[in-house]
Amino acid sequence: MCGIVGYVGRKKACGVLIEGLKRLEYRGYDSAGICVQYDGSLAMEKCPGRIVGLEQRIASSQPIHAGRVGIAHTRWATHGEPSERNAHPHTDGSDRIALVHNGIIENYVTIKKYLEDKGHVFKSETDSEVLAHLVGEFYDDGGGPLEAAVQAALAEVSGTYGIAVICADEPGKIVAARKGSPLIIGVGKDEYVIASDASAIIEHTANVVYLSDNEMAVITTEGCRTTTLDNVPVSKEIEQVEWSLEQIAKNGYADFMLKEIFEQPEVVRTSLRGRLDLRDMRVTLGGLANVARQLVSTHKLILTACGTAWHAGLVGEYLFESLARIPTEVEYASEFRYRNPIVEEGTVVMAISQSGETADTLAALREAKEKGALALGIVNAVGSTIARESDSGVYLHAGPEIGVASTKAFTCQLVVETLMALMLGRRRFMSQTEMEGYLRALAQIPDQISTVLEQSDYIREIALRHVERENWLFLGRGYNYPVALEGALKLKEISYIHAEGLPAAEMKHGPIALIHDGMPVVFVAPRCPTYDKIISNIEEVRARKGRVIAVATEGDEHIRRYADDVVYVPACPPPLQPMLTVIPLQLLAYHAAVARGCNVDKPRNLAKSVTVE
Ligand code: G6P
């Protein structure tokens, strides 16, 4: 989704801004722009398409290369097509104020009408330009300072925003504000880098200030002053970003997605570290220590999330119900937040999110808190909004995930859910012997993932055999039913092949009509209590001449009789299987997408972090 970068300092702003935009490319965008203060005016350039295009445009602009304060933006179209005039920054009527905006101004039509009646003429179709004009209107009325005009404008606005604003008449200053869309201020030596995502900052400093909702900052070379939008001073702590530059580089891999798939043994190990204790045979989750009692005695758990994280939630439903015997529901965050859900006393709501910024998941978390639930977060991005607004939670420790299609965050979400389910299970009904069996098996998972990754070339051959097919099915049962959904999602989002995931038995109730000569059907079929049933489902597909790709347990020769291709994963208890069975499906999607010439890190129309509703 849209990205913001701003710079105030002694360096030439342009280099920092363009570099920052490149770091944010992974979020998904369709146009970009930059605006720099120079010699009492604003120098601006924007264009549709890639950031390299913007670089070419500004190559000969002396003012853009000379200024030391500026703002820049990558846009992901919501209001109006990707084009030069709809790209940010947007200016007010006098072209003296420029603004970049993430989020959506919901009442922009009313404000636009009000401003048009006062003579304002708009160049774009965006809601963001309306906000720029509104700031300009208040600036003209009050004569500054810029922060007062921004405050006055935001008081009239409903919706969500992260904004950075500069004014030609107030050199050396950026005003930033947020409500519902993240903004982080990197605090360097005599310089500040403002961004919507830490990855644009870490090259410059690890010291950051996270703006909270309804807060703003006035940033100059002399310092950074933070207040509420009502101008009440707020003192903010400087926090540390743990991510390093190396973690956000490709390190020799062709794509971030491939790198992140191959990082999984290591990140799962990190996610288990200090939590899985094989000496005392127990699980310690420090982030939940203060709510453990409430969690153990809960009578209902609701997991809420979007996309891949929702699939992790579905696995969680099986884990929490079977290992901890806690009644569990999984809800799309977008549905949970709007349907006035019944949240009885004692209910625990857990939001699962890689970015910690997904608009619907955040809103669902807030809805849960509003209704009195204990609200937990399973989040990857440290310091993100969901992490900060949850009552308690557990970090994934997967490191930055840049590839739009989530991979390592998914496996770490499974790790955290498994640890939680075991911890709760042990305190409720599980025997120590059973617990020890699971813990030993869990400790094997990183090495077992490595074994699966070794088959990447073989999985590539399978992908190449079927890559021309435009429709695929993914089927699984029990713990592996959500894995089938995730396999289908991975394939469709990066290769644009249509794929559907289903519980294997549901195939008979409709989708079997699709199966015909040569259609690829992926069965996630490791050894488990429903193994025989899934073999019957495989037979049903073969009878209709579907091509069967099976993910099976090492040593299962029997399945070879039924499947055209078999990828083996090491044996482990069924609750842990998704951490292994998902790996071949990630690789299958990856290799299919590469074979079809798709850009796996930047799939069309998709965004890494969906901060609009
Ligand atoms: C986007 C991404 C998905 C991700 C989903 C939820 O749609 O493209 O990969 O699963 O958002 O994101 P979150 O950051 O909340 O896990």
XYZ file of C-alpha atoms in Angstrom, residues 89-405:
317
model
C 2.478 14.904 -3.287
C -0.609 17.063 -3.748
C -0.523 20.810 -3.360
C -3.021 23.381 -2.142
C -4.525 26.048 -4.408
C -1.479 28.308 -4.114
C 1.075 25.525 -4.730
C 2.848 26.695 -1.537
C 1.835 23.685 0.549
C 2.504 20.051 -0.409
C 1.173 16.942 1.281
C 1.570 13.169 1.072
C -1.186 11.002 2.484
C -1.769 7.343 3.295
C -5.311 6.302 4.175
C -8.723 7.486 3.041
C -10.544 10.765 3.704
C -14.109 9.523 3.937
C -15.883 12.897 3.840
C -13.779 14.293 0.995
C -16.787 14.803 -1.284
C -18.424 17.202 1.198
C -15.173 19.059 1.835
C -14.430 19.253 -1.888
C -17.842 20.814 -2.548
C -17.281 23.335 0.255
C -13.884 24.272 -1.176
C -15.122 24.414 -4.773
C -17.804 26.873 -3.650
C -14.979 28.993 -2.293
C -13.229 28.929 -5.660
C -10.774 26.030 -5.261
C -9.972 24.162 -8.466
C -8.796 20.557 -8.201
C -6.385 18.836 -10.546
C -6.837 15.225 -9.423
C -9.586 12.774 -8.546
C -8.056 11.994 -5.156
C -9.329 12.498 -1.636
C -5.775 13.496 -0.655
C -5.709 16.635 -2.815
C -8.827 17.810 -0.996
C -6.939 17.608 2.291
C -4.022 19.599 0.827
C -6.431 22.347 -0.250
C -8.139 22.333 3.138
C -4.800 22.839 4.891
C -4.112 25.677 2.430
C -7.506 27.248 3.149
C -6.825 27.319 6.910
C -3.264 28.506 6.319
C -4.504 31.465 4.328
C -7.122 32.244 6.962
C -4.805 32.040 9.952
C -1.468 32.946 8.372
C 0.277 29.917 9.841
C 2.068 28.321 11.434
C 1.686 25.229 9.253
C 0.952 22.954 12.234
C -2.044 25.107 13.221
C -3.474 24.868 9.697
C -2.921 21.087 9.670
C -4.670 20.756 13.043
C -7.598 22.857 11.867
C -7.939 20.828 8.676
C -7.731 17.455 10.411
C -10.457 18.532 12.835
C -12.811 18.632 9.817
C -11.811 15.291 8.411
C -13.209 11.819 9.005
C -11.358 8.741 7.838
C -7.809 7.550 8.217
C -4.528 9.241 7.540
C -0.812 9.282 7.915
C 0.378 12.578 6.440
C 3.523 14.620 5.978
C 3.172 18.259 4.969
C 5.638 20.966 3.948
C 5.168 24.641 3.141
C 7.342 26.875 0.951
C 6.934 29.696 3.486
C 8.199 27.643 6.424
C 11.558 26.262 5.334
C 13.170 23.503 7.337
C 9.912 22.080 8.685
C 7.756 18.973 8.158
C 4.444 18.511 9.939
C 3.392 14.875 10.308
C 0.169 13.458 11.754
C -1.543 10.123 12.026
C -4.860 8.482 12.603
C -5.215 4.856 11.590
C -2.216 4.771 9.250
C 1.291 4.274 10.620
C 4.004 6.921 10.813
C 7.423 6.462 12.336
C 10.016 9.177 12.956
C 13.654 8.086 12.766
C 15.781 10.225 15.058
C 19.339 10.572 13.711
C 22.141 12.989 14.488
C 20.892 16.394 13.357
C 18.416 14.708 11.058
C 15.008 13.064 10.998
C 13.619 10.504 8.564
C 9.862 10.110 8.613
C 8.335 6.999 7.086
C 5.271 4.818 7.091
C 7.435 1.729 7.530
C 10.660 1.159 9.485
C 12.419 -0.352 6.462
C 12.847 3.157 4.981
C 14.518 4.345 8.199
C 16.888 1.631 9.404
C 19.622 2.588 6.954
C 19.903 5.902 8.826
C 19.123 5.112 12.440
C 17.684 2.485 14.772
C 16.223 5.175 17.076
C 12.582 5.776 16.337
C 9.489 7.443 17.704
C 6.179 5.776 16.861
C 3.411 8.324 16.433
C 0.123 7.091 17.893
C -3.329 7.808 16.526
C -4.441 11.423 16.927
C -0.889 12.632 17.393
C 1.217 14.967 15.311
C 4.844 16.025 15.134
C 6.503 19.236 14.074
C 9.951 18.305 12.839
C 12.769 20.760 12.172
C 16.567 20.468 12.323
C 16.340 21.866 15.862
C 14.140 19.051 17.113
C 10.887 17.139 17.002
C 7.896 18.369 18.990
C 4.997 15.959 19.455
C 1.465 16.900 20.472
C -2.027 15.553 20.181
C -4.098 16.854 17.303
C -5.642 19.206 19.890
C -2.194 20.625 20.580
C -1.625 19.053 23.997
C 2.116 18.267 24.326
C 2.953 14.542 24.349
C 6.309 13.265 25.425
C 7.329 10.253 23.350
C 9.941 7.642 24.149
C 12.667 6.876 21.646
C 12.513 3.151 20.894
C 14.879 0.827 19.046
C 14.107 -0.936 15.776
C 15.652 -4.394 15.878
C 15.719 -5.012 12.121
C 19.036 -4.693 10.311
C 19.837 -3.610 6.771
C 21.041 -7.116 5.964
C 17.644 -8.516 6.835
C 15.958 -6.361 4.224
C 18.431 -7.239 1.429
C 18.041 -10.192 -0.944
C 21.420 -11.675 0.008
C 21.980 -13.442 -3.287
C 18.460 -14.816 -3.734
C 16.578 -14.038 -6.931
C 13.593 -12.674 -5.005
C 12.632 -11.779 -1.467
C 9.974 -14.468 -1.525
C 12.510 -17.210 -2.261
C 14.839 -15.831 0.393
C 12.027 -15.797 2.930
C 10.952 -19.347 2.061
C 14.529 -20.496 2.646
C 14.838 -18.492 5.871
C 12.126 -20.582 7.490
C 14.337 -23.065 9.382
C 16.185 -20.149 10.953
C 13.187 -17.974 11.777
C 11.258 -20.893 13.228
C 14.290 -21.598 15.408
C 14.314 -17.946 16.488
C 10.602 -18.003 17.159
C 11.035 -21.081 19.401
C 14.109 -19.718 21.187
C 13.593 -19.011 24.862
C 10.023 -20.274 24.602
C 10.433 -23.991 24.035
C 12.281 -25.259 27.092
C 13.449 -28.861 26.613
C 15.260 -28.928 29.952
C 12.221 -28.279 32.108
C 9.898 -29.534 29.368
C 7.656 -26.524 29.306
C 6.636 -23.500 27.258
C 7.337 -19.944 28.397
C 5.640 -17.064 26.636
C 6.737 -13.950 28.487
C 4.290 -11.699 26.618
C 1.361 -13.630 28.056
C 2.587 -13.978 31.643
C 0.319 -11.240 32.977
C -2.812 -12.665 31.349
C -2.065 -16.388 31.686
C -4.705 -16.965 34.365
C -7.418 -15.291 32.302
C -6.368 -17.242 29.231
C -6.348 -20.604 30.968
C -9.860 -20.086 32.299
C -11.392 -18.654 29.121
C -14.434 -20.410 27.723
C -14.060 -18.967 24.233
C -11.282 -17.863 21.949
C -11.903 -15.849 18.796
C -9.066 -15.611 16.276
C -9.366 -12.778 13.799
C -7.164 -11.920 10.806
C -7.017 -11.398 7.030
C -5.433 -13.299 4.151
C -2.659 -15.711 4.998
C -2.886 -14.791 8.678
C -6.526 -15.919 8.581
C -5.366 -19.311 7.315
C -2.981 -19.450 10.278
C -6.039 -18.685 12.419
C -7.855 -21.684 10.908
C -4.956 -23.948 11.883
C -5.156 -22.279 15.299
C -8.780 -23.346 15.648
C -7.730 -26.982 15.336
C -4.758 -26.473 17.679
C -6.611 -24.676 20.467
C -9.589 -27.014 20.353
C -7.668 -30.280 20.224
C -4.605 -29.474 22.342
C -6.103 -27.024 24.849
C -9.807 -27.968 24.586
C -10.812 -24.302 24.318
C -13.825 -23.609 22.073
C -12.379 -21.513 19.264
C -13.824 -19.510 16.390
C -12.008 -17.923 13.479
C -13.366 -14.800 11.839
C -12.326 -12.670 8.920
C -11.460 -9.382 10.615
C -13.485 -7.476 8.026
C -16.606 -9.417 9.018
C -15.985 -9.436 12.756
C -15.692 -5.672 12.950
C -18.951 -4.891 11.167
C -21.379 -7.570 12.310
C -21.765 -6.566 15.951
C -20.373 -9.864 17.249
C -21.435 -11.356 20.564
C -18.432 -11.142 22.860
C -19.364 -12.604 26.217
C -17.503 -11.951 29.424
C -14.293 -13.912 29.595
C -13.889 -14.202 25.818
C -10.358 -13.775 24.499
C -9.945 -12.240 21.050
C -6.628 -12.730 19.316
C -5.633 -10.666 16.279
C -3.058 -12.309 13.998
C -1.105 -10.039 11.676
C 2.323 -10.000 10.089
C 2.423 -6.238 9.625
C 0.397 -5.296 12.688
C -1.137 -2.558 10.538
C -3.879 -4.263 8.510
C -6.829 -1.884 8.783
C -9.541 -4.511 9.220
C -7.560 -6.553 11.747
C -6.804 -3.441 13.772
C -10.463 -2.431 13.722
C -11.470 -5.951 14.820
C -9.030 -5.731 17.726
C -10.518 -2.382 18.747
C -14.041 -3.788 18.467
C -13.032 -6.661 20.760
C -11.599 -4.237 23.328
C -14.681 -2.069 23.119
C -16.762 -5.134 23.966
C -14.619 -5.917 26.998
C -12.668 -8.903 25.662
C -9.073 -9.556 26.538
C -7.426 -8.523 23.254
C -4.200 -10.287 22.278
C -1.925 -9.761 19.298
C 0.201 -12.271 17.407
C 2.268 -9.849 15.386
C 5.556 -9.773 13.500
C 6.313 -6.047 13.151
C 7.626 -4.825 16.482
C 6.066 -1.535 17.596
C 3.250 -1.789 15.037
C -0.181 -0.478 15.912
C -1.753 -3.861 16.700
C 1.259 -4.739 18.860
C 0.877 -1.522 20.808
C -2.883 -1.598 21.144
C -3.188 -5.249 22.233
C -3.564 -5.929 25.948
C -0.796 -8.521 25.627
C 0.699 -10.614 22.901
C 3.457 -12.629 21.350
C 5.846 -11.496 18.642
C 6.659 -13.858 15.778
C 10.352 -12.887 15.512
C 10.286 -13.785 11.805
C 12.306 -10.677 10.859
C 11.140 -8.307 8.133
C 8.952 -9.959 5.514
C 9.302 -8.094 2.231
C 7.750 -10.491 -0.325
C 4.100 -9.578 -0.730
C 3.054 -13.214 -0.500
